[in-house]
């Protein structure tokens, strides 16, 4: 945190000299009595000026004054979770809170759910544990104020638009949202001395590599605006951290699935974005009869069964990778890790697992390819296994989908129907 306290004595000094100048020692200064009001007046003015300066500094984004969320409790790490109302961000916030971190969530609720925040608040009502700030990361002034009022120890930056298909239709939205919000966060971190960043990146930054599995040194050639924008954000972060004492972890997620095994949180995409939705949401929507059937997009890929291959990683394992990254983040070091199981599964395999998990014979329609899709991606997670001692634990696709299905069935309207916190 940037210390501006040195500015206060300086301004006070500037207002002091004449008022504090020692009186002449020769003889009785008869003017003393009539000079007193003058001196007092100057003192009052000096005090007013100092008070005004302090007020201005407090309003200013660079003031590092404490708030109730400051580092009051020694040893308790305060993490800013951007996008904490979203699917992965809310699961990360839950895990951090369970592990005794203090959490501030910033979310503009454009894609996330207030219902997820409410559940976290019910679970962690103690003052000072969880703070929710409804704000847009595009607003640099507001973001600066948030940093000024809170002494964050680390940032987990989840907030972003994240649908591959949508990114091909609305590229500017994706480039803007992903790069400029990251810039605002980095600038605020620099201005307020926050040195640790865990960044949510994606396997989409690799595009369609020639060799599988994908390692962290596999060349990145993204093929859709989502992947390209995430690669740009990675580059911005890497350039920014070069030669600094920043501790940076970039996590390249493969395909997140599943939900909290205790049924408190789930995946609740916006109904209006259904057409861009991910395979997991589409499968559940089809099983629930919300949509007539699942559309498998593309059956002529050069894969074993003609459908795309992805590496599905359970969200609880994914957030575990974040906590381990936070723990292992070190000043002046950048860590880049793939977060996946290391196993590729086709869309057809996914659909079969989903049918078993839901017990519903989902109707499947086969369609053309979706623009922006790549045939096959799956990770080599050996670097994260080795360096962070992390490995995926819930690797049974059907098990992850069964857990997520339980939440879906009990939340037919997403978080809107969540009147009870299931423990
Ligand atoms: O309704 C659908 C949805 C998806 N699919 C297919 O399922 C596969 C997976 O698609 P998803 O949209 O679930 O996921 P994607 O692989 O495109 O990207 C996902 O994983 C990486 C993350 O970083 C992205 O944020 C996330 O969207 C693709 O082949 C897609 O074409 C369908 O066949 N039907």
PDB file of N, CA and C in Angstrom, residues 226-306:
ATOM      1  N   UNK A 226     -12.245 -14.489 -27.741  1.00  0.00           N
ATOM      2  CA  UNK A 226     -12.115 -14.755 -26.300  1.00  0.00           C
ATOM      3  C   UNK A 226     -10.680 -15.157 -25.963  1.00  0.00           C
ATOM      4  N   UNK A 227     -10.168 -16.148 -26.683  1.00  0.00           N
ATOM      5  CA  UNK A 227      -8.810 -16.624 -26.428  1.00  0.00           C
ATOM      6  C   UNK A 227      -7.775 -15.559 -26.732  1.00  0.00           C
ATOM      7  N   UNK A 228      -8.013 -14.791 -27.800  1.00  0.00           N
ATOM      8  CA  UNK A 228      -7.052 -13.741 -28.166  1.00  0.00           C
ATOM      9  C   UNK A 228      -7.004 -12.653 -27.094  1.00  0.00           C
ATOM     10  N   UNK A 229      -8.187 -12.250 -26.617  1.00  0.00           N
ATOM     11  CA  UNK A 229      -8.233 -11.194 -25.593  1.00  0.00           C
ATOM     12  C   UNK A 229      -7.571 -11.677 -24.299  1.00  0.00           C
ATOM     13  N   UNK A 230      -7.784 -12.938 -23.954  1.00  0.00           N
ATOM     14  CA  UNK A 230      -7.160 -13.479 -22.735  1.00  0.00           C
ATOM     15  C   UNK A 230      -5.636 -13.539 -22.901  1.00  0.00           C
ATOM     16  N   UNK A 231      -5.199 -13.852 -24.100  1.00  0.00           N
ATOM     17  CA  UNK A 231      -3.742 -13.866 -24.357  1.00  0.00           C
ATOM     18  C   UNK A 231      -3.191 -12.436 -24.227  1.00  0.00           C
ATOM     19  N   UNK A 232      -3.948 -11.462 -24.755  1.00  0.00           N
ATOM     20  CA  UNK A 232      -3.522 -10.059 -24.621  1.00  0.00           C
ATOM     21  C   UNK A 232      -3.419  -9.676 -23.142  1.00  0.00           C
ATOM     22  N   UNK A 233      -4.424 -10.076 -22.367  1.00  0.00           N
ATOM     23  CA  UNK A 233      -4.408  -9.750 -20.929  1.00  0.00           C
ATOM     24  C   UNK A 233      -3.205 -10.415 -20.263  1.00  0.00           C
ATOM     25  N   UNK A 234      -2.913 -11.645 -20.651  1.00  0.00           N
ATOM     26  CA  UNK A 234      -1.715 -12.319 -20.105  1.00  0.00           C
ATOM     27  C   UNK A 234      -0.470 -11.502 -20.428  1.00  0.00           C
ATOM     28  N   UNK A 235      -0.362 -11.051 -21.686  1.00  0.00           N
ATOM     29  CA  UNK A 235       0.820 -10.282 -22.106  1.00  0.00           C
ATOM     30  C   UNK A 235       0.943  -8.978 -21.318  1.00  0.00           C
ATOM     31  N   UNK A 236      -0.195  -8.329 -21.120  1.00  0.00           N
ATOM     32  CA  UNK A 236      -0.188  -7.075 -20.336  1.00  0.00           C
ATOM     33  C   UNK A 236       0.348  -7.359 -18.932  1.00  0.00           C
ATOM     34  N   UNK A 237      -0.162  -8.426 -18.336  1.00  0.00           N
ATOM     35  CA  UNK A 237       0.257  -8.770 -16.961  1.00  0.00           C
ATOM     36  C   UNK A 237       1.756  -9.090 -16.935  1.00  0.00           C
ATOM     37  N   UNK A 238       2.205  -9.848 -17.925  1.00  0.00           N
ATOM     38  CA  UNK A 238       3.623 -10.246 -17.935  1.00  0.00           C
ATOM     39  C   UNK A 238       4.524  -9.026 -18.108  1.00  0.00           C
ATOM     40  N   UNK A 239       4.155  -8.125 -19.019  1.00  0.00           N
ATOM     41  CA  UNK A 239       4.966  -6.912 -19.215  1.00  0.00           C
ATOM     42  C   UNK A 239       4.968  -6.051 -17.949  1.00  0.00           C
ATOM     43  N   UNK A 240       3.802  -5.939 -17.359  1.00  0.00           N
ATOM     44  CA  UNK A 240       3.668  -5.118 -16.154  1.00  0.00           C
ATOM     45  C   UNK A 240       4.522  -5.678 -15.007  1.00  0.00           C
ATOM     46  N   UNK A 241       4.571  -6.994 -14.919  1.00  0.00           N
ATOM     47  CA  UNK A 241       5.261  -7.588 -13.763  1.00  0.00           C
ATOM     48  C   UNK A 241       6.777  -7.675 -13.963  1.00  0.00           C
ATOM     49  N   UNK A 242       7.209  -7.519 -15.241  1.00  0.00           N
ATOM     50  CA  UNK A 242       8.650  -7.609 -15.535  1.00  0.00           C
ATOM     51  C   UNK A 242       9.435  -6.584 -14.719  1.00  0.00           C
ATOM     52  N   UNK A 243      10.488  -7.038 -14.076  1.00  0.00           N
ATOM     53  CA  UNK A 243      11.352  -6.134 -13.330  1.00  0.00           C
ATOM     54  C   UNK A 243      10.695  -5.561 -12.087  1.00  0.00           C
ATOM     55  N   UNK A 244       9.528  -6.084 -11.715  1.00  0.00           N
ATOM     56  CA  UNK A 244       8.883  -5.577 -10.491  1.00  0.00           C
ATOM     57  C   UNK A 244       8.922  -6.676  -9.432  1.00  0.00           C
ATOM     58  N   UNK A 245       8.425  -6.324  -8.261  1.00  0.00           N
ATOM     59  CA  UNK A 245       8.382  -7.355  -7.214  1.00  0.00           C
ATOM     60  C   UNK A 245       6.993  -7.990  -7.120  1.00  0.00           C
ATOM     61  N   UNK A 246       6.241  -7.899  -8.195  1.00  0.00           N
ATOM     62  CA  UNK A 246       4.905  -8.512  -8.225  1.00  0.00           C
ATOM     63  C   UNK A 246       4.999 -10.032  -8.123  1.00  0.00           C
ATOM     64  N   UNK A 247       4.034 -10.616  -7.435  1.00  0.00           N
ATOM     65  CA  UNK A 247       3.894 -12.076  -7.401  1.00  0.00           C
ATOM     66  C   UNK A 247       2.695 -12.416  -8.282  1.00  0.00           C
ATOM     67  N   UNK A 248       2.942 -13.080  -9.395  1.00  0.00           N
ATOM     68  CA  UNK A 248       1.865 -13.317 -10.361  1.00  0.00           C
ATOM     69  C   UNK A 248       1.703 -14.802 -10.633  1.00  0.00           C
ATOM     70  N   UNK A 249       0.459 -15.239 -10.618  1.00  0.00           N
ATOM     71  CA  UNK A 249       0.140 -16.611 -11.026  1.00  0.00           C
ATOM     72  C   UNK A 249      -0.916 -16.522 -12.123  1.00  0.00           C
ATOM     73  N   UNK A 250      -0.611 -17.109 -13.267  1.00  0.00           N
ATOM     74  CA  UNK A 250      -1.586 -17.144 -14.360  1.00  0.00           C
ATOM     75  C   UNK A 250      -2.068 -18.582 -14.482  1.00  0.00           C
ATOM     76  N   UNK A 251      -3.368 -18.762 -14.297  1.00  0.00           N
ATOM     77  CA  UNK A 251      -3.924 -20.121 -14.361  1.00  0.00           C
ATOM     78  C   UNK A 251      -4.722 -20.262 -15.652  1.00  0.00           C
ATOM     79  N   UNK A 252      -4.310 -21.202 -16.469  1.00  0.00           N
ATOM     80  CA  UNK A 252      -5.026 -21.441 -17.727  1.00  0.00           C
ATOM     81  C   UNK A 252      -5.985 -22.610 -17.519  1.00  0.00           C
ATOM     82  N   UNK A 253      -7.248 -22.231 -17.323  1.00  0.00           N
ATOM     83  CA  UNK A 253      -8.256 -23.258 -17.029  1.00  0.00           C
ATOM     84  C   UNK A 253      -8.610 -24.017 -18.291  1.00  0.00           C
ATOM     85  N   UNK A 254      -8.912 -25.294 -18.080  1.00  0.00           N
ATOM     86  CA  UNK A 254      -9.572 -26.042 -19.135  1.00  0.00           C
ATOM     87  C   UNK A 254     -11.079 -25.914 -18.841  1.00  0.00           C
ATOM     88  N   UNK A 255     -11.901 -26.887 -19.106  1.00  0.00           N
ATOM     89  CA  UNK A 255     -13.352 -26.642 -19.036  1.00  0.00           C
ATOM     90  C   UNK A 255     -13.934 -26.958 -17.656  1.00  0.00           C
ATOM     91  N   UNK A 256     -14.357 -25.909 -16.969  1.00  0.00           N
ATOM     92  CA  UNK A 256     -14.870 -26.081 -15.603  1.00  0.00           C
ATOM     93  C   UNK A 256     -16.266 -26.708 -15.621  1.00  0.00           C
ATOM     94  N   UNK A 257     -16.458 -27.672 -14.732  1.00  0.00           N
ATOM     95  CA  UNK A 257     -17.792 -28.295 -14.560  1.00  0.00           C
ATOM     96  C   UNK A 257     -18.022 -28.535 -13.069  1.00  0.00           C
ATOM     97  N   UNK A 258     -19.213 -29.036 -12.731  1.00  0.00           N
ATOM     98  CA  UNK A 258     -19.494 -29.432 -11.351  1.00  0.00           C
ATOM     99  C   UNK A 258     -19.929 -28.259 -10.497  1.00  0.00           C
ATOM    100  N   UNK A 259     -20.098 -28.549  -9.223  1.00  0.00           N
ATOM    101  CA  UNK A 259     -20.442 -27.482  -8.278  1.00  0.00           C
ATOM    102  C   UNK A 259     -20.127 -27.946  -6.867  1.00  0.00           C
ATOM    103  N   UNK A 260     -20.344 -27.031  -5.942  1.00  0.00           N
ATOM    104  CA  UNK A 260     -20.048 -27.300  -4.532  1.00  0.00           C
ATOM    105  C   UNK A 260     -20.719 -28.605  -4.094  1.00  0.00           C
ATOM    106  N   UNK A 261     -19.955 -29.585  -3.610  1.00  0.00           N
ATOM    107  CA  UNK A 261     -20.559 -30.874  -3.237  1.00  0.00           C
ATOM    108  C   UNK A 261     -21.564 -30.755  -2.097  1.00  0.00           C
ATOM    109  N   UNK A 262     -21.489 -29.679  -1.332  1.00  0.00           N
ATOM    110  CA  UNK A 262     -22.470 -29.507  -0.248  1.00  0.00           C
ATOM    111  C   UNK A 262     -23.718 -28.764  -0.718  1.00  0.00           C
ATOM    112  N   UNK A 263     -23.802 -28.506  -1.999  1.00  0.00           N
ATOM    113  CA  UNK A 263     -25.038 -27.985  -2.581  1.00  0.00           C
ATOM    114  C   UNK A 263     -25.345 -26.528  -2.313  1.00  0.00           C
ATOM    115  N   UNK A 264     -24.327 -25.759  -1.934  1.00  0.00           N
ATOM    116  CA  UNK A 264     -24.613 -24.357  -1.615  1.00  0.00           C
ATOM    117  C   UNK A 264     -24.549 -23.446  -2.836  1.00  0.00           C
ATOM    118  N   UNK A 265     -23.668 -23.788  -3.751  1.00  0.00           N
ATOM    119  CA  UNK A 265     -23.494 -22.963  -4.951  1.00  0.00           C
ATOM    120  C   UNK A 265     -23.599 -23.834  -6.195  1.00  0.00           C
ATOM    121  N   UNK A 266     -23.869 -23.186  -7.306  1.00  0.00           N
ATOM    122  CA  UNK A 266     -23.954 -23.931  -8.562  1.00  0.00           C
ATOM    123  C   UNK A 266     -23.668 -23.023  -9.742  1.00  0.00           C
ATOM    124  N   UNK A 267     -23.941 -23.573 -10.930  1.00  0.00           N
ATOM    125  CA  UNK A 267     -23.725 -22.785 -12.144  1.00  0.00           C
ATOM    126  C   UNK A 267     -25.085 -22.306 -12.629  1.00  0.00           C
ATOM    127  N   UNK A 268     -25.268 -20.991 -12.687  1.00  0.00           N
ATOM    128  CA  UNK A 268     -26.563 -20.449 -13.089  1.00  0.00           C
ATOM    129  C   UNK A 268     -26.374 -19.392 -14.156  1.00  0.00           C
ATOM    130  N   UNK A 269     -26.134 -19.852 -15.393  1.00  0.00           N
ATOM    131  CA  UNK A 269     -25.933 -18.865 -16.460  1.00  0.00           C
ATOM    132  C   UNK A 269     -27.197 -18.081 -16.733  1.00  0.00           C
ATOM    133  N   UNK A 270     -27.013 -16.876 -17.270  1.00  0.00           N
ATOM    134  CA  UNK A 270     -28.164 -16.037 -17.591  1.00  0.00           C
ATOM    135  C   UNK A 270     -29.036 -16.688 -18.659  1.00  0.00           C
ATOM    136  N   UNK A 271     -30.349 -16.796 -18.420  1.00  0.00           N
ATOM    137  CA  UNK A 271     -31.225 -17.418 -19.419  1.00  0.00           C
ATOM    138  C   UNK A 271     -31.103 -16.747 -20.793  1.00  0.00           C
ATOM    139  N   UNK A 272     -30.915 -15.427 -20.805  1.00  0.00           N
ATOM    140  CA  UNK A 272     -30.850 -14.713 -22.091  1.00  0.00           C
ATOM    141  C   UNK A 272     -29.578 -15.056 -22.871  1.00  0.00           C
ATOM    142  N   UNK A 273     -28.621 -15.706 -22.188  1.00  0.00           N
ATOM    143  CA  UNK A 273     -27.367 -16.058 -22.872  1.00  0.00           C
ATOM    144  C   UNK A 273     -27.308 -17.542 -23.213  1.00  0.00           C
ATOM    145  N   UNK A 274     -28.481 -18.183 -23.063  1.00  0.00           N
ATOM    146  CA  UNK A 274     -28.549 -19.642 -23.241  1.00  0.00           C
ATOM    147  C   UNK A 274     -27.937 -20.104 -24.568  1.00  0.00           C
ATOM    148  N   UNK A 275     -28.202 -19.357 -25.618  1.00  0.00           N
ATOM    149  CA  UNK A 275     -27.732 -19.815 -26.937  1.00  0.00           C
ATOM    150  C   UNK A 275     -26.204 -19.869 -27.027  1.00  0.00           C
ATOM    151  N   UNK A 276     -25.506 -19.084 -26.172  1.00  0.00           N
ATOM    152  CA  UNK A 276     -24.041 -19.115 -26.189  1.00  0.00           C
ATOM    153  C   UNK A 276     -23.495 -20.083 -25.148  1.00  0.00           C
ATOM    154  N   UNK A 277     -24.412 -20.661 -24.366  1.00  0.00           N
ATOM    155  CA  UNK A 277     -24.042 -21.368 -23.145  1.00  0.00           C
ATOM    156  C   UNK A 277     -23.078 -22.527 -23.340  1.00  0.00           C
ATOM    157  N   UNK A 278     -22.480 -22.891 -22.230  1.00  0.00           N
ATOM    158  CA  UNK A 278     -21.509 -23.972 -22.245  1.00  0.00           C
ATOM    159  C   UNK A 278     -22.227 -25.312 -22.268  1.00  0.00           C
ATOM    160  N   UNK A 279     -21.487 -26.336 -22.577  1.00  0.00           N
ATOM    161  CA  UNK A 279     -22.095 -27.657 -22.766  1.00  0.00           C
ATOM    162  C   UNK A 279     -22.799 -28.150 -21.491  1.00  0.00           C
ATOM    163  N   UNK A 280     -22.211 -27.859 -20.313  1.00  0.00           N
ATOM    164  CA  UNK A 280     -22.803 -28.345 -19.065  1.00  0.00           C
ATOM    165  C   UNK A 280     -24.194 -27.740 -18.865  1.00  0.00           C
ATOM    166  N   UNK A 281     -24.293 -26.420 -19.046  1.00  0.00           N
ATOM    167  CA  UNK A 281     -25.585 -25.756 -18.864  1.00  0.00           C
ATOM    168  C   UNK A 281     -26.603 -26.252 -19.875  1.00  0.00           C
ATOM    169  N   UNK A 282     -26.146 -26.452 -21.110  1.00  0.00           N
ATOM    170  CA  UNK A 282     -27.065 -26.901 -22.165  1.00  0.00           C
ATOM    171  C   UNK A 282     -27.585 -28.298 -21.864  1.00  0.00           C
ATOM    172  N   UNK A 283     -26.715 -29.176 -21.380  1.00  0.00           N
ATOM    173  CA  UNK A 283     -27.141 -30.547 -21.037  1.00  0.00           C
ATOM    174  C   UNK A 283     -28.205 -30.526 -19.939  1.00  0.00           C
ATOM    175  N   UNK A 284     -27.960 -29.738 -18.905  1.00  0.00           N
ATOM    176  CA  UNK A 284     -28.930 -29.679 -17.804  1.00  0.00           C
ATOM    177  C   UNK A 284     -30.244 -29.049 -18.266  1.00  0.00           C
ATOM    178  N   UNK A 285     -30.152 -28.006 -19.067  1.00  0.00           N
ATOM    179  CA  UNK A 285     -31.377 -27.369 -19.580  1.00  0.00           C
ATOM    180  C   UNK A 285     -32.199 -28.370 -20.382  1.00  0.00           C
ATOM    181  N   UNK A 286     -31.507 -29.198 -21.166  1.00  0.00           N
ATOM    182  CA  UNK A 286     -32.220 -30.207 -21.960  1.00  0.00           C
ATOM    183  C   UNK A 286     -32.832 -31.256 -21.037  1.00  0.00           C
ATOM    184  N   UNK A 287     -32.076 -31.660 -20.013  1.00  0.00           N
ATOM    185  CA  UNK A 287     -32.591 -32.677 -19.077  1.00  0.00           C
ATOM    186  C   UNK A 287     -33.795 -32.146 -18.309  1.00  0.00           C
ATOM    187  N   UNK A 288     -33.817 -30.858 -18.052  1.00  0.00           N
ATOM    188  CA  UNK A 288     -34.931 -30.257 -17.292  1.00  0.00           C
ATOM    189  C   UNK A 288     -36.111 -29.891 -18.197  1.00  0.00           C
ATOM    190  N   UNK A 289     -35.921 -30.031 -19.500  1.00  0.00           N
ATOM    191  CA  UNK A 289     -37.005 -29.702 -20.439  1.00  0.00           C
ATOM    192  C   UNK A 289     -37.126 -28.206 -20.700  1.00  0.00           C
ATOM    193  N   UNK A 290     -36.131 -27.433 -20.263  1.00  0.00           N
ATOM    194  CA  UNK A 290     -36.164 -25.982 -20.497  1.00  0.00           C
ATOM    195  C   UNK A 290     -35.916 -25.698 -21.977  1.00  0.00           C
ATOM    196  N   UNK A 291     -35.063 -26.527 -22.574  1.00  0.00           N
ATOM    197  CA  UNK A 291     -34.886 -26.487 -24.040  1.00  0.00           C
ATOM    198  C   UNK A 291     -35.248 -27.884 -24.572  1.00  0.00           C
ATOM    199  N   UNK A 292     -35.718 -27.950 -25.816  1.00  0.00           N
ATOM    200  CA  UNK A 292     -36.220 -29.240 -26.305  1.00  0.00           C
ATOM    201  C   UNK A 292     -35.165 -30.331 -26.395  1.00  0.00           C
ATOM    202  N   UNK A 293     -33.919 -29.938 -26.619  1.00  0.00           N
ATOM    203  CA  UNK A 293     -32.868 -30.950 -26.715  1.00  0.00           C
ATOM    204  C   UNK A 293     -31.510 -30.287 -26.734  1.00  0.00           C
ATOM    205  N   UNK A 294     -30.492 -31.119 -26.614  1.00  0.00           N
ATOM    206  CA  UNK A 294     -29.136 -30.587 -26.653  1.00  0.00           C
ATOM    207  C   UNK A 294     -28.650 -30.526 -28.097  1.00  0.00           C
ATOM    208  N   UNK A 295     -28.075 -29.398 -28.450  1.00  0.00           N
ATOM    209  CA  UNK A 295     -27.523 -29.262 -29.799  1.00  0.00           C
ATOM    210  C   UNK A 295     -26.029 -29.543 -29.743  1.00  0.00           C
ATOM    211  N   UNK A 296     -25.630 -30.625 -30.355  1.00  0.00           N
ATOM    212  CA  UNK A 296     -24.190 -30.915 -30.439  1.00  0.00           C
ATOM    213  C   UNK A 296     -23.658 -30.187 -31.669  1.00  0.00           C
ATOM    214  N   UNK A 297     -22.713 -29.292 -31.408  1.00  0.00           N
ATOM    215  CA  UNK A 297     -22.295 -28.385 -32.483  1.00  0.00           C
ATOM    216  C   UNK A 297     -21.021 -28.873 -33.163  1.00  0.00           C
ATOM    217  N   UNK A 298     -21.225 -29.659 -34.190  1.00  0.00           N
ATOM    218  CA  UNK A 298     -20.093 -30.147 -34.974  1.00  0.00           C
ATOM    219  C   UNK A 298     -19.831 -31.620 -34.750  1.00  0.00           C
ATOM    220  N   UNK A 299     -19.917 -32.400 -35.836  1.00  0.00           N
ATOM    221  CA  UNK A 299     -19.670 -33.844 -35.731  1.00  0.00           C
ATOM    222  C   UNK A 299     -18.624 -34.298 -36.751  1.00  0.00           C
ATOM    223  N   UNK A 300     -17.994 -33.319 -37.404  1.00  0.00           N
ATOM    224  CA  UNK A 300     -17.015 -33.675 -38.439  1.00  0.00           C
ATOM    225  C   UNK A 300     -15.600 -33.234 -38.075  1.00  0.00           C
ATOM    226  N   UNK A 301     -15.329 -33.159 -36.783  1.00  0.00           N
ATOM    227  CA  UNK A 301     -13.966 -32.803 -36.361  1.00  0.00           C
ATOM    228  C   UNK A 301     -13.050 -34.024 -36.504  1.00  0.00           C
ATOM    229  N   UNK A 302     -11.771 -33.794 -36.706  1.00  0.00           N
ATOM    230  CA  UNK A 302     -10.848 -34.928 -36.824  1.00  0.00           C
ATOM    231  C   UNK A 302     -10.536 -35.565 -35.460  1.00  0.00           C
ATOM    232  N   UNK A 303     -11.564 -36.074 -34.825  1.00  0.00           N
ATOM    233  CA  UNK A 303     -11.414 -36.738 -33.522  1.00  0.00           C
ATOM    234  C   UNK A 303     -12.044 -38.125 -33.625  1.00  0.00           C
ATOM    235  N   UNK A 304     -11.887 -38.920 -32.574  1.00  0.00           N
ATOM    236  CA  UNK A 304     -12.339 -40.318 -32.652  1.00  0.00           C
ATOM    237  C   UNK A 304     -13.820 -40.446 -33.012  1.00  0.00           C
ATOM    238  N   UNK A 305     -14.674 -39.592 -32.453  1.00  0.00           N
ATOM    239  CA  UNK A 305     -16.106 -39.714 -32.785  1.00  0.00           C
ATOM    240  C   UNK A 305     -16.646 -38.483 -33.532  1.00  0.00           C
ATOM    241  N   UNK A 306     -15.743 -37.612 -33.968  1.00  0.00           N
ATOM    242  CA  UNK A 306     -16.153 -36.462 -34.777  1.00  0.00           C
ATOM    243  C   UNK A 306     -16.575 -35.236 -33.971  1.00  0.00           C
TER     244      UNK A 306
END
